[in-house]
Amino acid sequence: MHLSSRAKLLIGLAIVVVLAAYVYQALGPSVWSKVTPQIPQIFIDTLLLGNLYFLIAVGITMTFTVAKFANFAHGDVATVGAYAAYLLYNFAVLSGAPNGFAVQVGLVGVVSGIILTLAYLKTKNSTLMVLGPALLVMGAVVLFACYTGANLWEATIEAMLASAVVSLLSHVLVYKPLSNRGASLVQLMVASIGVALFIRYALYEMTWYSRQYFKQEITYQNFGVQLSNFQAWIINGTLVIANTTASFASEYIPAIKIGAGGIAFTKLNALDVMFKFPQPVLSFTDLYIWSTLTVLAVIIGMTLLFKKTKIGKAWRAVANNPVLAAACGIDVDSVVNLAWLVAGALAGIGGLFWAIQTQIYPELGWMILLNAFAVAVLGGLGSFWGTFAASYILAFAEQFGVSVLAAINPQYTGYRFMIPFSVFLLVLYLKPEGLAGIKTRKA
Amino acid sequence: MVDKTGLILGIIVAGIIAAFAAVNVSYTLDLIFFLAFYAIAALSLNLEYGYAGLSNFGKVGFIAVGAYTAGVLSAAYGVPFPLCLIAAAIAAAAVGAFIAIPTVKLREDYLGMSTIIIGEMIRILLRNTPTNSVWGGVFGLRGIKPPFDFITNTFERTIAYVGLSVVLFFFTYILLERWGNSPLGRVLKSIRDDELASKSIGKFTYRYKLLALTLGSALAGLAGALYAFYFLYLNPDTFLPLVTFLIWVMVIIGGMANNAGVVLGTAIVILINRLTQIAKDYIHLPLEPNYFQAMLVGLLIILFLMFRPQGLVPEKPVRTPAWRVLEERAPKEIDYLKEGEGGEENE
Amino acid sequence: MTDKVIETKDLVAGYGKMVILHGIDFYVTRQEIVTIVGPNGSGKSTLLKAILGIARVLKGKVYYEGKDITNERLDKISKMGVGYVPQTNNVFTNLTVKENLEMGAYTIKDKKEVERRMEEVLDIFPDLRGRLKQLAGSLSGGERQMLAMARALMAKPKVMLLDEPTAALSPKYVDLVLNKIKEIRDSGVTIILVEQNARKGLEIADRGYVLVTGKVAYTGPAREILEHPEIGKLYLGLK
Ligand SMILES: Nc1ncnc2c1ncn2[C@@H]1O[C@H](COP(=O)(O)OP(=O)(O)OP(=O)(O)O)[C@@H](O)[C@H]1O
Ligand SMILES: [Mg+2]
């Protein structure tokens, strides 16, 4: 009855291994022969999905470290960013001419941004310091996009700023006053659910409004970004990667050959690629590259921030011991604001990528949130590297599991959502402290 | 000074229901059923959150387990109605215990995150059941045998069923009142208020929390079964997380650890819902009322937590001897406390 | 201009609903060591926290160099030159020793100045020199206490509030720490010291306060308290 937690973990893992072996046996070669050739593709899909999970889950981890509660509104904060980017990207310019409505939105942003910035100069309030410039830039980007046409960079800026602002506001208007009044952990969580519902249904209201008054459907839409498709083959021991989307535009498509002889850029005949090349081992899109670069930038940026900069060290200090941090003269409120801001901005990019990969709809962030929770718990709630590892572990479990399900019966892929959740349940039973718990045990 | 807010609101609520009854009887019956259904669910949440401090964000999942257990047993196997109710409660309790075992000893966040995930997991599982089976997948479950089918007049049958629901509600209420005032209930409260202090009474905290979540889930399952036999049709997509949060609002508005308050909270939330539904036909706003209501739910949660965290009907403090001594010896300090309670300034 | 560095008048304070201090009059003058003693739970730590704005002041005033700082934010108070070493959790366990010291000097902008400060502080606490790269969470109790004081010294405080810096230390370390405190005072810092070990704490002090159930039971020159026929026996376990 009374097992040590290590014994429990070992027994649990043993059971899992036995079960896995049984499943492996039971499914038989007919299934595995279909799964094995897909393994390279599974890995690269894991990369994308892991990136997307990470960008959302890292924000949950960040706010958790300073505010000490799980923010249920994080997913919806991401949706706001995704919608801001979507609207900018698709509606800032209407057939070449500036769209009157977008111009107004931009002007309101610029004006309110200027007012808040001036208010900051008067009051020195640390929230206004961030809010004013953020609104100003958001407005300016909208105006700029109205005259030059929106590109993905502008959409990204808009997504980050919109989510960051909403995230900060939720903290300043709701969570901070609540915790100043001595709200319990559960009350803070419930409050964040309140925030989540408010944001989500405000977005629903917006989609309804658009349908009703502009006759414009803005829910369950594709984001509208044309992604390039890349495919890779291994031919005679060299890796050939080609941008197959380019075949629509020209006869020759750009390609890279990576082999023993080095790296070479070439052009391939589109017709050859289409008809003579074998089944590609890998296929991926721009988004795989963008999200990977973003995650790399985040990791490097956060490492530099936390290890090298004064504010980053102050952030860690506040997370560890807010009273002591204040005793050092650190303005704890500003540091906590920063955490909410950064978490929001990352959620914005995450939301944008999710929307590009799937579709845009008000429930988007909520659907991701539950997976992100599974990631956060697996990562040990509050551990940066734990979250990082957990993102890719869960992503792999999901991609691998889906391939297996599809190999058994394509209809079963509907159970895809169950995979991360089952892993989550398993962690809860076997190792509730998550991956971070394993690490601290060793140290 | 006794806070009369609860009493006054109770009278208003009763008045509105009476007014409904005078206008349209079958509408009122429907309303009463929903009151009973939600009240049972809210009371069960109050047991978990109000008394034991457990943050169950997956209530709707347990309701769904109860509903589908009853539905499948009745539709596929023709199990009699009372047995279905019992089976539903047991099934939901089993799921509750399964989740409670690893999570109740963890921090509240883990329980919150786990339960919400499990609630959604259950819905997604139900959505993915084969459409040609009795479960019905996204098309929903049909063929539940109507209860009280020996009553031929459908109107009378509805009255009988709603009556039964109300009886079950009273049963739940009395059960939980007894619990709340028993030594057990006080233990649960002490767990909620001070984990550390109650740890000194040993590993019992774990068992009590387990018990609270299991019993709470059983009651949610019962509510689910009542729902199934009322509509005789179930669809996975009626068991959305929003339902859970609606129930949370009821508890928060009513006042935690106060069963009467929670029932009042339930009535207020449902009446607001119904009245806006009616108002929608007369008042045209540039808003979609259903979405607006959900926004309102979010806003109410936040506002109540901020400005009236104790709810409309606050929990009665247990007047232990120590508190009385404090009142006698340090009346001044108690005054400071009362001053401080109202408006705490923060920059 | 008063020479009282910190003064409280009729201070009533506590946590949330609980009132712990019932009207405390307290002061410390420049370059003094004032030791606060009293039984467990008598509110010694709470007095420090109320001065620093951590515990809530319900009534009464706190002055720092004549300025009203009642319920002021801790980071602002600390920027005015008030150093604080809490009784527990007094180092950042997830930061290295060096980073802890850097955090202590958070308010100093000039990097050169920070480095100079660090050298000075490390001269006072040479044991820390070899452990700069180590995580503070892995230090021994005595080392932690040293680090906590060193961290507070980094900001060049004018007054330091030390909450039981010798708690749970071996006798050798106790004397060491108390000597350091005297050294720090001699360098011009005013000290408010909360001590469990009443005799030793009062021996290095100029004046003392005996706190019992949130009230000042006795105050006077430290020597007087030590030699008082009843106070010592009643509250402090002194023979
Ligand atoms: N954060 C807090 N919330 C509520 N009560 C507290 C808090 N901190 C301390 N108390 C209570 O205030 C009273 C005084 O505590 P305080 O820490 O000031 O005592 P102390 O004199 O420093 O005791 P010790 O010598 O044990 O450190 C105690 O009864 C304690 O339980
Ligand atoms: Mg103390």
Coordinates of N, CA and C in Angstrom, one line a residue, chain B residues 1-96:
Chain B
M1 N -26.0 41.9 14.0 CA -26.4 42.3 12.6 C -26.4 41.0 11.7
V2 N -27.6 40.7 11.2 CA -27.7 39.6 10.3 C -27.8 40.1 8.9
D3 N -27.1 39.6 8.0 CA -27.1 40.0 6.6 C -28.4 39.5 6.0
K4 N -29.3 40.4 5.6 CA -30.6 39.9 5.1 C -30.6 39.8 3.6
T5 N -29.5 40.1 2.9 CA -29.5 40.1 1.4 C -30.0 38.8 0.9
G6 N -29.6 37.7 1.5 CA -30.0 36.3 1.1 C -31.5 36.2 1.1
L7 N -32.1 36.6 2.3 CA -33.5 36.4 2.5 C -34.3 37.2 1.4
I8 N -33.9 38.5 1.3 CA -34.6 39.4 0.4 C -34.6 38.8 -1.1
L9 N -33.4 38.4 -1.5 CA -33.2 37.9 -2.8 C -34.0 36.6 -3.0
G10 N -34.0 35.8 -2.0 CA -34.8 34.6 -2.0 C -36.3 34.8 -2.3
I11 N -36.8 35.8 -1.6 CA -38.2 36.2 -1.8 C -38.4 36.7 -3.2
I12 N -37.5 37.5 -3.7 CA -37.7 38.0 -5.1 C -37.7 36.8 -6.1
V13 N -36.7 35.9 -5.9 CA -36.6 34.8 -6.8 C -37.9 34.0 -6.8
A14 N -38.4 33.7 -5.6 CA -39.6 32.9 -5.5 C -40.8 33.7 -6.1
G15 N -40.8 35.0 -6.0 CA -41.9 35.8 -6.6 C -41.8 35.7 -8.1
I16 N -40.6 35.7 -8.7 CA -40.5 35.6 -10.2 C -41.0 34.3 -10.6
I17 N -40.6 33.2 -9.9 CA -41.0 31.9 -10.4 C -42.5 31.8 -10.3
A18 N -43.1 32.3 -9.2 CA -44.6 32.3 -9.1 C -45.2 33.0 -10.3
A19 N -44.6 34.2 -10.6 CA -45.1 34.9 -11.7 C -45.1 34.1 -13.0
F20 N -44.0 33.4 -13.2 CA -43.9 32.5 -14.4 C -45.0 31.5 -14.4
A21 N -45.2 30.9 -13.2 CA -46.2 29.9 -13.1 C -47.6 30.4 -13.5
A22 N -47.9 31.6 -13.1 CA -49.2 32.2 -13.4 C -49.4 32.3 -14.9
V23 N -48.3 32.6 -15.6 CA -48.4 32.8 -17.0 C -48.4 31.5 -17.8
N24 N -47.5 30.7 -17.6 CA -47.3 29.5 -18.4 C -46.8 28.4 -17.6
V25 N -47.6 27.4 -17.4 CA -47.3 26.3 -16.5 C -46.2 25.4 -17.0
S26 N -46.3 25.0 -18.3 CA -45.3 24.1 -18.7 C -43.9 24.7 -18.8
Y27 N -43.9 26.0 -19.2 CA -42.6 26.8 -19.1 C -42.0 26.7 -17.7
T28 N -42.9 26.9 -16.8 CA -42.4 27.0 -15.4 C -41.9 25.6 -14.9
L29 N -42.6 24.5 -15.4 CA -42.1 23.2 -15.1 C -40.7 23.0 -15.6
D30 N -40.5 23.4 -16.8 CA -39.2 23.3 -17.4 C -38.2 24.1 -16.6
L31 N -38.5 25.3 -16.2 CA -37.7 26.1 -15.4 C -37.3 25.4 -14.1
I32 N -38.4 24.8 -13.4 CA -38.2 24.2 -12.2 C -37.2 23.0 -12.3
F33 N -37.4 22.2 -13.4 CA -36.5 21.1 -13.7 C -35.0 21.6 -13.7
F34 N -34.8 22.7 -14.5 CA -33.5 23.2 -14.6 C -32.9 23.7 -13.3
L35 N -33.8 24.3 -12.5 CA -33.4 24.7 -11.2 C -32.9 23.5 -10.4
A36 N -33.7 22.5 -10.4 CA -33.3 21.3 -9.6 C -32.0 20.7 -10.1
F37 N -31.9 20.6 -11.4 CA -30.7 20.0 -12.1 C -29.5 20.7 -11.7
Y38 N -29.5 22.0 -12.0 CA -28.3 22.9 -11.7 C -28.1 23.0 -10.2
A39 N -29.1 23.0 -9.4 CA -28.9 23.1 -7.9 C -28.2 21.9 -7.4
I40 N -28.5 20.7 -7.9 CA -27.8 19.5 -7.5 C -26.4 19.6 -7.9
A41 N -26.1 20.0 -9.1 CA -24.7 20.1 -9.6 C -24.0 21.2 -8.8
A42 N -24.6 22.3 -8.5 CA -24.0 23.4 -7.8 C -23.7 23.0 -6.4
L43 N -24.7 22.3 -5.8 CA -24.4 21.8 -4.4 C -23.3 20.8 -4.3
S44 N -23.2 20.0 -5.4 CA -22.1 19.0 -5.4 C -20.7 19.8 -5.5
L45 N -20.7 20.8 -6.3 CA -19.5 21.6 -6.4 C -19.2 22.3 -5.1
N46 N -20.2 22.8 -4.4 CA -20.0 23.4 -3.2 C -19.4 22.5 -2.2
L47 N -19.8 21.2 -2.2 CA -19.2 20.2 -1.3 C -17.7 20.2 -1.6
E48 N -17.3 20.2 -2.9 CA -15.9 20.0 -3.2 C -15.2 21.3 -3.0
Y49 N -15.7 22.4 -3.6 CA -14.9 23.6 -3.5 C -15.2 24.4 -2.2
G50 N -16.5 24.5 -1.9 CA -16.9 25.3 -0.7 C -16.4 24.7 0.6
Y51 N -16.6 23.4 0.7 CA -16.2 22.8 2.0 C -14.8 22.3 2.0
A52 N -14.3 21.7 0.9 CA -13.0 21.1 0.9 C -11.9 21.8 0.2
G53 N -12.3 22.9 -0.5 CA -11.4 23.7 -1.2 C -10.8 23.1 -2.5
L54 N -11.5 22.1 -3.0 CA -11.0 21.4 -4.2 C -11.5 22.1 -5.4
S55 N -10.6 22.4 -6.4 CA -11.0 23.1 -7.5 C -11.3 22.2 -8.7
N56 N -12.6 21.8 -8.7 CA -13.0 20.9 -9.8 C -13.5 21.7 -11.0
F57 N -12.7 21.7 -12.1 CA -13.1 22.5 -13.2 C -13.6 21.6 -14.3
G58 N -13.9 20.3 -13.9 CA -14.4 19.4 -14.9 C -15.8 18.9 -14.6
K59 N -16.5 19.6 -13.8 CA -17.8 19.2 -13.4 C -18.7 18.6 -14.5
V60 N -18.6 19.3 -15.6 CA -19.5 18.9 -16.7 C -19.1 17.5 -17.2
G61 N -17.9 17.1 -17.1 CA -17.5 15.8 -17.5 C -18.2 14.7 -16.6
F62 N -18.3 15.0 -15.3 CA -18.9 14.0 -14.4 C -20.4 13.9 -14.7
I63 N -21.0 15.1 -15.0 CA -22.4 15.1 -15.4 C -22.6 14.3 -16.7
A64 N -21.6 14.4 -17.6 CA -21.7 13.7 -18.9 C -21.6 12.2 -18.6
V65 N -20.7 11.8 -17.7 CA -20.5 10.4 -17.4 C -21.9 9.8 -16.9
G66 N -22.5 10.6 -15.9 CA -23.7 10.1 -15.4 C -24.8 10.0 -16.4
A67 N -24.9 11.1 -17.3 CA -25.9 11.1 -18.3 C -25.8 10.0 -19.3
Y68 N -24.6 9.7 -19.7 CA -24.4 8.7 -20.7 C -24.5 7.3 -20.1
T69 N -24.1 7.1 -18.9 CA -24.3 5.8 -18.2 C -25.8 5.5 -18.2
A70 N -26.5 6.5 -17.7 CA -28.0 6.2 -17.6 C -28.5 6.0 -19.0
G71 N -28.1 6.9 -19.9 CA -28.7 6.8 -21.3 C -28.4 5.5 -22.0
V72 N -27.2 5.0 -21.9 CA -26.8 3.8 -22.6 C -27.5 2.6 -21.9
L73 N -27.5 2.6 -20.6 CA -28.2 1.5 -19.9 C -29.6 1.4 -20.3
S74 N -30.3 2.6 -20.3 CA -31.7 2.6 -20.6 C -31.9 2.3 -22.1
A75 N -31.2 2.9 -23.0 CA -31.5 2.8 -24.4 C -31.0 1.4 -24.9
A76 N -29.9 0.9 -24.5 CA -29.4 -0.3 -25.1 C -29.9 -1.6 -24.3
Y77 N -30.0 -1.4 -23.0 CA -30.3 -2.6 -22.2 C -31.7 -2.6 -21.5
G78 N -32.4 -1.5 -21.7 CA -33.7 -1.4 -21.1 C -33.7 -1.5 -19.5
V79 N -32.6 -1.1 -18.9 CA -32.5 -1.1 -17.5 C -33.5 -0.1 -16.9
P80 N -34.2 -0.5 -15.9 CA -35.2 0.4 -15.3 C -34.7 1.7 -14.8
F81 N -35.5 2.7 -14.8 CA -35.1 4.0 -14.5 C -34.4 4.2 -13.2
P82 N -34.9 3.7 -12.1 CA -34.2 3.9 -10.8 C -32.8 3.3 -10.8
L83 N -32.7 2.1 -11.4 CA -31.4 1.5 -11.4 C -30.4 2.3 -12.2
C84 N -30.9 2.9 -13.3 CA -30.1 3.8 -14.1 C -29.5 5.0 -13.3
L85 N -30.4 5.6 -12.5 CA -30.0 6.7 -11.6 C -28.8 6.2 -10.7
I86 N -29.0 5.1 -10.1 CA -28.0 4.6 -9.2 C -26.7 4.3 -9.9
A87 N -26.8 3.6 -11.1 CA -25.6 3.3 -11.9 C -24.9 4.5 -12.3
A88 N -25.7 5.6 -12.7 CA -25.0 6.8 -13.1 C -24.2 7.4 -12.0
A89 N -24.8 7.4 -10.8 CA -24.1 8.0 -9.6 C -22.8 7.2 -9.4
I90 N -22.9 5.9 -9.5 CA -21.7 5.0 -9.2 C -20.7 5.3 -10.2
A91 N -21.1 5.3 -11.5 CA -20.1 5.4 -12.6 C -19.3 6.8 -12.4
A92 N -20.1 7.8 -12.2 CA -19.4 9.2 -12.0 C -18.5 9.2 -10.8
A93 N -19.0 8.5 -9.7 CA -18.2 8.5 -8.5 C -16.9 7.7 -8.8
A94 N -17.0 6.7 -9.6 CA -15.7 5.9 -9.9 C -14.8 6.8 -10.7
V95 N -15.3 7.5 -11.7 CA -14.4 8.4 -12.4 C -13.8 9.4 -11.5
G96 N -14.6 10.0 -10.6 CA -14.2 11.0 -9.7 C -13.1 10.4 -8.8

